[in-house]
């Protein structure tokens, strides 16, 4: 707490003095970030646990702020969502990803699908399908090279819109993943209604895999997903032991520092795409 002098000998106490102001300034800065070319993408590999081959990559956004340095999406995506900036930012990400796909393709690198994080807010706006179509058409991208990651929270806020939207996206040829699975406190039964392809187990479950209850939870989720014809990605795999356990459970794909940190395009190409014959 800090004291703020509002008049003569008149002090007011307020919590976290910088946050409101900082948020306002951050939002103003974020509005300019796209034009000023301050946003960039990193790509994190997802591995096929059984074959140990690269399966796809996830695009993760970064903000190189001119004075504050590198800012994590955990610090600005929620601000974007609350200030009508999430759609322009997502459009920027989608376009960058489509251009990247084409660039890798032209250079003859290994073909690897890219997944993009979609905010639940975007889906709730009702323009997601047309927005995605716009980018796919303007960049002439094969939708089968794109995957979208959407959190399960949309299933609570507007299940019928979520189901319809995901159906339409799938008709375009894209794969859809449920992101942060297990953290949304929603009923599992939505999995029966949602035509998704992939379930991404949140890293909070993987971090505590040594715990017996967590292990049986993960084991059961993998079985359930497979019975529903979904494949499973575990995120946040940091150790050999976690890798072994998930592989034993039959988890399909893994993502995490154990395999690779998120990489800028050039590094990804050097380490994963270049030497791999098609
Ligand atoms: P997420 O979708 O759950 O992404 C996974 C996060 O886990 C990423 O954090 C990634 O860098 C981190 N991670 C990967 N491997 C490990 C590991 O082994 N251990 C640990 N502890 N963490 C690992 P990041 O890049 O900071 O992104 C945070 C969140 O921000 C993402 O969580 C996603 O919800 C959001 N986000 C990132 N990029 C975008 C974007 O382009 N659009 C939207 N709407 N959201 C984004
Ligand atoms: Ca994600
Ligand atoms: Ca997560
Ligand atoms: Ca997420």
Short mmCIF file of C-alpha atoms and ligand atoms in Angstrom, two decimals:
data_model
loop_
_atom_site.label_atom_id
_atom_site.label_comp_id
_atom_site.label_asym_id
_atom_site.label_seq_id
_atom_site.Cartn_x
_atom_site.Cartn_y
_atom_site.Cartn_z
CA UNK A 1 0.00 0.00 0.00
CA UNK A 2 1.10 3.52 -0.72
CA UNK A 3 -0.27 6.76 0.51
CA UNK A 4 -1.41 9.30 -2.04
CA UNK A 5 -1.81 12.91 -1.06
CA UNK A 6 -5.14 14.11 -2.37
CA UNK A 7 -5.21 17.45 -0.57
CA UNK A 8 -3.50 19.19 2.29
CA UNK A 9 -2.83 16.61 5.01
CA UNK A 10 -5.39 14.42 3.37
CA UNK A 11 -4.05 10.97 2.60
CA UNK A 12 -5.83 8.15 0.81
CA UNK A 13 -4.64 4.57 0.70
CA UNK A 14 -5.00 2.52 -2.38
CA UNK A 15 -3.91 -0.90 -3.48
CA UNK A 16 -1.23 -1.61 -6.08
CA UNK A 17 -0.68 2.01 -7.07
CA UNK A 18 0.80 1.29 -10.47
CA UNK A 19 -1.52 -1.32 -11.91
CA UNK A 20 -4.49 0.75 -13.17
CA UNK A 21 -2.29 3.38 -14.69
CA UNK A 22 0.08 0.82 -16.10
CA UNK A 23 -2.82 -1.05 -17.67
CA UNK A 24 -4.04 2.11 -19.40
CA UNK A 25 -0.61 2.90 -20.75
CA UNK A 26 -0.09 -0.73 -21.75
CA UNK A 27 -3.35 -0.73 -23.71
CA UNK A 28 -2.34 2.47 -25.51
CA UNK A 29 1.03 0.93 -26.30
CA UNK A 30 -0.58 -2.31 -27.42
CA UNK A 31 -2.79 -0.42 -29.87
CA UNK A 32 0.39 0.72 -31.59
CA UNK A 33 2.32 -2.51 -31.23
CA UNK A 34 1.09 -4.06 -34.47
CA UNK A 35 1.83 -1.02 -36.64
CA UNK A 36 5.18 -0.50 -34.92
CA UNK A 37 6.12 -4.08 -35.62
CA UNK A 38 6.72 -4.93 -31.96
CA UNK A 39 4.88 -8.26 -31.95
CA UNK A 40 6.52 -11.47 -33.06
CA UNK A 41 5.86 -15.18 -32.97
CA UNK A 42 7.82 -18.06 -31.53
CA UNK A 43 7.09 -21.68 -32.38
CA UNK A 44 7.16 -24.60 -29.96
CA UNK A 45 7.45 -28.15 -31.33
CA UNK A 46 4.95 -30.85 -30.48
CA UNK A 47 6.38 -34.33 -30.57
CA UNK A 48 4.87 -37.63 -31.48
CA UNK A 49 5.76 -39.53 -28.29
CA UNK A 50 5.84 -42.95 -29.91
CA UNK A 51 7.88 -42.10 -33.03
CA UNK A 52 9.81 -39.18 -31.49
CA UNK A 53 9.09 -37.18 -34.63
CA UNK A 54 8.00 -33.59 -34.92
CA UNK A 55 4.21 -33.47 -35.31
CA UNK A 56 3.37 -29.77 -35.46
CA UNK A 57 4.24 -26.48 -33.80
CA UNK A 58 2.28 -24.01 -31.69
CA UNK A 59 2.60 -20.31 -32.49
CA UNK A 60 3.05 -18.24 -29.31
CA UNK A 61 2.99 -14.46 -29.37
CA UNK A 62 5.64 -12.17 -27.86
CA UNK A 63 5.77 -8.40 -27.47
CA UNK A 64 9.09 -6.61 -27.70
CA UNK A 65 8.18 -3.35 -26.01
CA UNK A 66 10.47 -0.40 -26.89
CA UNK A 67 11.15 0.50 -23.24
CA UNK A 68 9.75 -2.33 -21.10
CA UNK A 69 11.52 -5.11 -22.96
CA UNK A 70 10.04 -8.50 -23.72
CA UNK A 71 6.46 -8.88 -22.46
CA UNK A 72 4.79 -12.27 -21.96
CA UNK A 73 1.35 -12.94 -23.44
CA UNK A 74 0.23 -13.70 -19.89
CA UNK A 75 0.63 -9.98 -19.24
CA UNK A 76 -1.09 -8.55 -22.30
CA UNK A 77 -3.57 -11.00 -23.84
CA UNK A 78 -6.14 -10.34 -21.10
CA UNK A 79 -5.74 -6.59 -21.68
CA UNK A 80 -6.26 -7.15 -25.40
CA UNK A 81 -9.38 -9.21 -24.63
CA UNK A 82 -10.85 -6.48 -22.41
CA UNK A 83 -10.07 -3.62 -24.79
CA UNK A 84 -11.25 -4.81 -28.21
CA UNK A 85 -7.75 -5.60 -29.35
CA UNK A 86 -7.88 -9.38 -29.33
CA UNK A 87 -9.44 -9.68 -32.79
CA UNK A 88 -6.88 -7.44 -34.54
CA UNK A 89 -4.09 -9.27 -32.72
CA UNK A 90 -5.47 -12.69 -33.65
CA UNK A 91 -5.82 -11.55 -37.27
CA UNK A 92 -2.18 -10.47 -37.16
CA UNK A 93 -1.15 -13.86 -35.74
CA UNK A 94 -3.19 -15.80 -38.30
CA UNK A 95 -1.77 -13.81 -41.18
CA UNK A 96 1.82 -14.17 -39.92
CA UNK A 97 1.30 -17.92 -39.50
CA UNK A 98 -0.12 -18.33 -43.01
CA UNK A 99 2.76 -16.34 -44.51
CA UNK A 100 5.20 -18.44 -42.48
CA UNK A 101 3.64 -21.68 -43.77
CA UNK A 102 4.04 -20.50 -47.32
CA UNK A 103 7.62 -19.38 -46.76
CA UNK A 104 8.65 -22.77 -45.31
CA UNK A 105 6.82 -24.52 -48.13
CA UNK A 106 8.53 -22.47 -50.86
CA UNK A 107 11.93 -23.20 -49.30
CA UNK A 108 11.18 -26.92 -49.36
CA UNK A 109 11.32 -27.51 -45.61
CA UNK A 110 9.53 -30.29 -43.81
CA UNK A 111 5.78 -29.61 -43.85
CA UNK A 112 4.58 -28.93 -40.35
CA UNK A 113 1.11 -27.72 -39.34
CA UNK A 114 0.94 -24.65 -37.08
CA UNK A 115 -1.58 -24.21 -34.31
CA UNK A 116 -2.89 -20.80 -33.29
CA UNK A 117 -4.42 -19.83 -29.96
CA UNK A 118 -7.91 -18.42 -30.32
CA UNK A 119 -9.43 -16.39 -27.52
CA UNK A 120 -12.84 -17.51 -26.28
CA UNK A 121 -13.83 -13.85 -26.60
CA UNK A 122 -13.28 -14.04 -30.36
CA UNK A 123 -15.53 -17.06 -30.67
CA UNK A 124 -18.17 -15.35 -28.54
CA UNK A 125 -18.11 -12.35 -30.91
CA UNK A 126 -19.47 -14.64 -33.60
CA UNK A 127 -17.06 -13.53 -36.34
CA UNK A 128 -14.39 -16.22 -35.95
CA UNK A 129 -15.31 -18.28 -39.02
CA UNK A 130 -15.49 -15.31 -41.39
CA UNK A 131 -12.31 -13.83 -39.90
CA UNK A 132 -10.39 -17.07 -40.39
CA UNK A 133 -11.77 -17.42 -43.93
CA UNK A 134 -10.61 -13.89 -44.77
CA UNK A 135 -7.01 -14.69 -43.88
CA UNK A 136 -7.04 -18.12 -45.51
CA UNK A 137 -8.34 -16.63 -48.75
CA UNK A 138 -6.10 -13.55 -48.82
CA UNK A 139 -2.99 -15.66 -48.19
CA UNK A 140 -4.19 -18.60 -50.27
CA UNK A 141 -3.46 -21.05 -47.44
CA UNK A 142 -4.42 -24.71 -47.25
CA UNK A 143 -6.61 -24.87 -44.11
CA UNK A 144 -5.32 -28.37 -43.41
CA UNK A 145 -2.01 -26.79 -42.35
CA UNK A 146 -3.78 -24.85 -39.60
CA UNK A 147 -4.94 -25.95 -36.17
CA UNK A 148 -6.84 -23.77 -33.75
CA UNK A 149 -6.55 -24.07 -29.97
CA UNK A 150 -9.61 -22.95 -28.04
CA UNK A 151 -10.13 -23.18 -24.28
CA UNK A 152 -13.05 -25.13 -22.91
CA UNK A 153 -14.45 -21.98 -21.25
CA UNK A 154 -16.46 -21.21 -24.41
CA UNK A 155 -18.47 -24.34 -23.73
CA UNK A 156 -19.76 -22.76 -20.54
CA UNK A 157 -20.49 -19.29 -21.88
CA UNK A 158 -22.22 -20.26 -25.13
CA UNK A 159 -22.26 -23.97 -25.94
CA UNK A 160 -24.49 -23.81 -29.01
CA UNK A 161 -22.42 -21.07 -30.64
CA UNK A 162 -19.24 -23.01 -29.81
CA UNK A 163 -20.58 -26.21 -31.38
CA UNK A 164 -21.77 -24.45 -34.52
CA UNK A 165 -18.54 -22.46 -34.93
CA UNK A 166 -16.32 -25.49 -34.47
CA UNK A 167 -18.40 -27.45 -36.99
CA UNK A 168 -17.90 -24.69 -39.56
CA UNK A 169 -14.17 -24.44 -38.91
CA UNK A 170 -13.84 -28.19 -39.30
CA UNK A 171 -15.72 -28.04 -42.59
CA UNK A 172 -13.00 -25.68 -43.82
CA UNK A 173 -10.52 -28.49 -43.11
CA UNK A 174 -8.90 -27.24 -39.95
CA UNK A 175 -8.13 -29.31 -36.87
CA UNK A 176 -9.45 -28.02 -33.56
CA UNK A 177 -7.91 -28.58 -30.14
CA UNK A 178 -9.40 -28.01 -26.72
CA UNK A 179 -6.71 -26.03 -24.90
CA UNK A 180 -5.92 -26.08 -21.17
CA UNK A 181 -8.15 -29.12 -20.82
CA UNK A 182 -9.11 -29.86 -17.23
CA UNK A 183 -8.81 -26.32 -15.89
CA UNK A 184 -12.20 -24.93 -16.89
CA UNK A 185 -14.39 -26.73 -14.35
CA UNK A 186 -16.87 -27.61 -17.06
CA UNK A 187 -18.74 -30.85 -17.48
CA UNK A 188 -16.91 -33.55 -19.39
CA UNK A 189 -20.09 -34.27 -21.32
CA UNK A 190 -19.38 -31.34 -23.65
CA UNK A 191 -16.75 -33.56 -25.25
CA UNK A 192 -19.59 -35.64 -26.67
CA UNK A 193 -21.11 -32.65 -28.44
CA UNK A 194 -18.02 -30.83 -29.58
CA UNK A 195 -16.54 -32.03 -32.87
CA UNK A 196 -12.93 -31.43 -31.79
CA UNK A 197 -9.91 -33.51 -32.83
CA UNK A 198 -7.39 -32.91 -30.09
CA UNK A 199 -7.41 -32.52 -26.37
CA UNK A 200 -4.54 -30.56 -24.81
CA UNK A 201 -3.92 -31.53 -21.22
CA UNK A 202 -2.94 -28.47 -19.24
CA UNK A 203 0.59 -28.37 -17.86
CA UNK A 204 -0.67 -28.11 -14.29
CA UNK A 205 -1.45 -31.85 -14.43
CA UNK A 206 1.90 -32.73 -15.95
CA UNK A 207 3.88 -30.80 -13.33
CA UNK A 208 2.43 -32.99 -10.60
CA UNK A 209 2.64 -36.30 -12.41
CA UNK A 210 4.56 -37.85 -9.52
CA UNK A 211 1.40 -37.56 -7.46
CA UNK A 212 -0.59 -40.81 -7.58
CA UNK A 213 -3.99 -39.13 -8.01
CA UNK A 214 -2.71 -36.90 -10.79
CA UNK A 215 -1.31 -39.92 -12.56
CA UNK A 216 -4.59 -41.81 -12.54
CA UNK A 217 -6.42 -38.66 -13.67
CA UNK A 218 -4.12 -38.28 -16.67
CA UNK A 219 -4.28 -42.00 -17.41
CA UNK A 220 -8.09 -41.91 -17.37
CA UNK A 221 -8.31 -38.78 -19.52
CA UNK A 222 -6.07 -40.32 -22.18
CA UNK A 223 -8.29 -43.43 -22.27
CA UNK A 224 -11.47 -41.37 -22.38
CA UNK A 225 -10.11 -39.19 -25.18
CA UNK A 226 -9.07 -42.21 -27.23
CA UNK A 227 -12.48 -43.80 -26.75
CA UNK A 228 -13.95 -40.60 -28.17
CA UNK A 229 -11.48 -40.69 -31.10
CA UNK A 230 -9.59 -37.65 -29.89
CA UNK A 231 -5.82 -37.48 -29.76
CA UNK A 232 -4.08 -36.09 -26.69
CA UNK A 233 -1.30 -33.53 -26.38
CA UNK A 234 0.36 -33.08 -22.99
CA UNK A 235 1.86 -29.63 -22.50
CA UNK A 236 4.60 -28.58 -20.10
CA UNK A 237 6.68 -31.77 -20.25
CA UNK A 238 9.96 -30.83 -18.58
CA UNK A 239 11.53 -34.14 -17.55
CA UNK A 240 12.43 -37.50 -19.01
CA UNK A 241 10.29 -39.12 -16.31
CA UNK A 242 7.19 -37.16 -17.34
CA UNK A 243 7.86 -38.12 -20.94
CA UNK A 244 8.13 -41.82 -19.97
CA UNK A 245 4.92 -41.81 -17.94
CA UNK A 246 2.91 -40.09 -20.65
CA UNK A 247 4.29 -42.40 -23.29
CA UNK A 248 3.27 -45.38 -21.14
CA UNK A 249 -0.25 -43.99 -20.84
CA UNK A 250 -0.46 -43.84 -24.61
CA UNK A 251 -0.57 -40.05 -24.78
CA UNK A 252 -0.07 -39.16 -28.45
CA UNK A 253 1.89 -35.92 -28.42
CA UNK A 254 4.03 -33.93 -26.03
CA UNK A 255 5.10 -30.32 -25.83
CA UNK A 256 7.50 -28.80 -23.33
CA UNK A 257 11.00 -27.68 -22.41
CA UNK A 258 12.11 -31.33 -22.32
CA UNK A 259 11.85 -31.37 -26.12
CA UNK A 260 12.28 -27.71 -26.97
CA UNK A 261 11.53 -24.21 -25.79
CA UNK A 262 9.51 -22.00 -28.13
CA UNK A 263 11.87 -20.91 -30.91
CA UNK A 264 12.01 -18.05 -33.39
CA UNK A 265 11.44 -19.15 -36.95
CA UNK A 266 15.14 -19.27 -37.94
CA UNK A 267 16.03 -21.47 -34.97
CA UNK A 268 13.12 -23.79 -35.62
CA UNK A 269 14.20 -24.18 -39.22
CA UNK A 270 17.82 -24.90 -38.26
CA UNK A 271 16.95 -27.39 -35.53
CA UNK A 272 13.89 -29.11 -36.94
CA UNK A 273 12.81 -28.29 -40.47
CA UNK A 274 15.91 -27.90 -42.58
CA UNK A 275 17.68 -31.25 -42.56
CA UNK A 276 14.54 -33.28 -42.49
CA UNK A 277 13.87 -34.61 -45.95
CA UNK A 278 10.25 -34.34 -47.08
P1 LIG B 1 -0.91 -21.98 -23.58
O1 LIG B 1 -1.73 -21.92 -24.81
O2 LIG B 1 -1.29 -22.96 -22.54
O3 LIG B 1 0.59 -22.17 -24.06
C1 LIG B 1 1.55 -22.95 -23.37
C2 LIG B 1 2.45 -22.08 -22.51
O4 LIG B 1 3.33 -22.93 -21.77
C3 LIG B 1 3.35 -21.16 -23.30
O5 LIG B 1 3.53 -19.99 -22.52
C4 LIG B 1 4.66 -21.94 -23.36
O6 LIG B 1 5.78 -21.14 -23.60
C5 LIG B 1 4.67 -22.54 -21.98
N1 LIG B 1 5.49 -23.75 -21.91
C6 LIG B 1 5.87 -24.57 -22.90
N2 LIG B 1 6.59 -25.61 -22.45
C7 LIG B 1 6.67 -25.46 -21.12
C8 LIG B 1 7.29 -26.22 -20.07
O7 LIG B 1 7.91 -27.27 -20.29
N3 LIG B 1 7.14 -25.76 -18.81
C9 LIG B 1 6.47 -24.61 -18.53
N4 LIG B 1 6.38 -24.22 -17.25
N5 LIG B 1 5.86 -23.86 -19.49
C10 LIG B 1 5.97 -24.29 -20.76
P2 LIG B 1 3.49 -18.54 -23.17
O8 LIG B 1 4.13 -18.58 -24.51
O9 LIG B 1 4.01 -17.59 -22.15
O10 LIG B 1 1.96 -18.28 -23.39
C11 LIG B 1 1.10 -18.20 -22.29
C12 LIG B 1 -0.34 -18.21 -22.72
O11 LIG B 1 -0.64 -17.03 -23.46
C13 LIG B 1 -0.68 -19.38 -23.64
O12 LIG B 1 -0.89 -20.52 -22.86
C14 LIG B 1 -1.91 -18.84 -24.32
O13 LIG B 1 -3.04 -19.02 -23.51
C15 LIG B 1 -1.61 -17.36 -24.42
N6 LIG B 1 -1.13 -17.03 -25.77
C16 LIG B 1 0.12 -17.14 -26.28
N7 LIG B 1 0.15 -16.75 -27.56
C17 LIG B 1 -1.11 -16.37 -27.88
C18 LIG B 1 -1.75 -15.89 -29.08
O14 LIG B 1 -1.14 -15.73 -30.16
N8 LIG B 1 -3.09 -15.62 -29.00
C19 LIG B 1 -3.79 -15.82 -27.85
N9 LIG B 1 -5.13 -15.53 -27.86
N10 LIG B 1 -3.24 -16.28 -26.73
C20 LIG B 1 -1.91 -16.56 -26.74
CA1 LIG B 2 -2.30 -23.20 -26.49
CA1 LIG B 3 -1.98 -24.35 -20.84
CA1 LIG B 4 -4.21 -21.64 -23.29
#
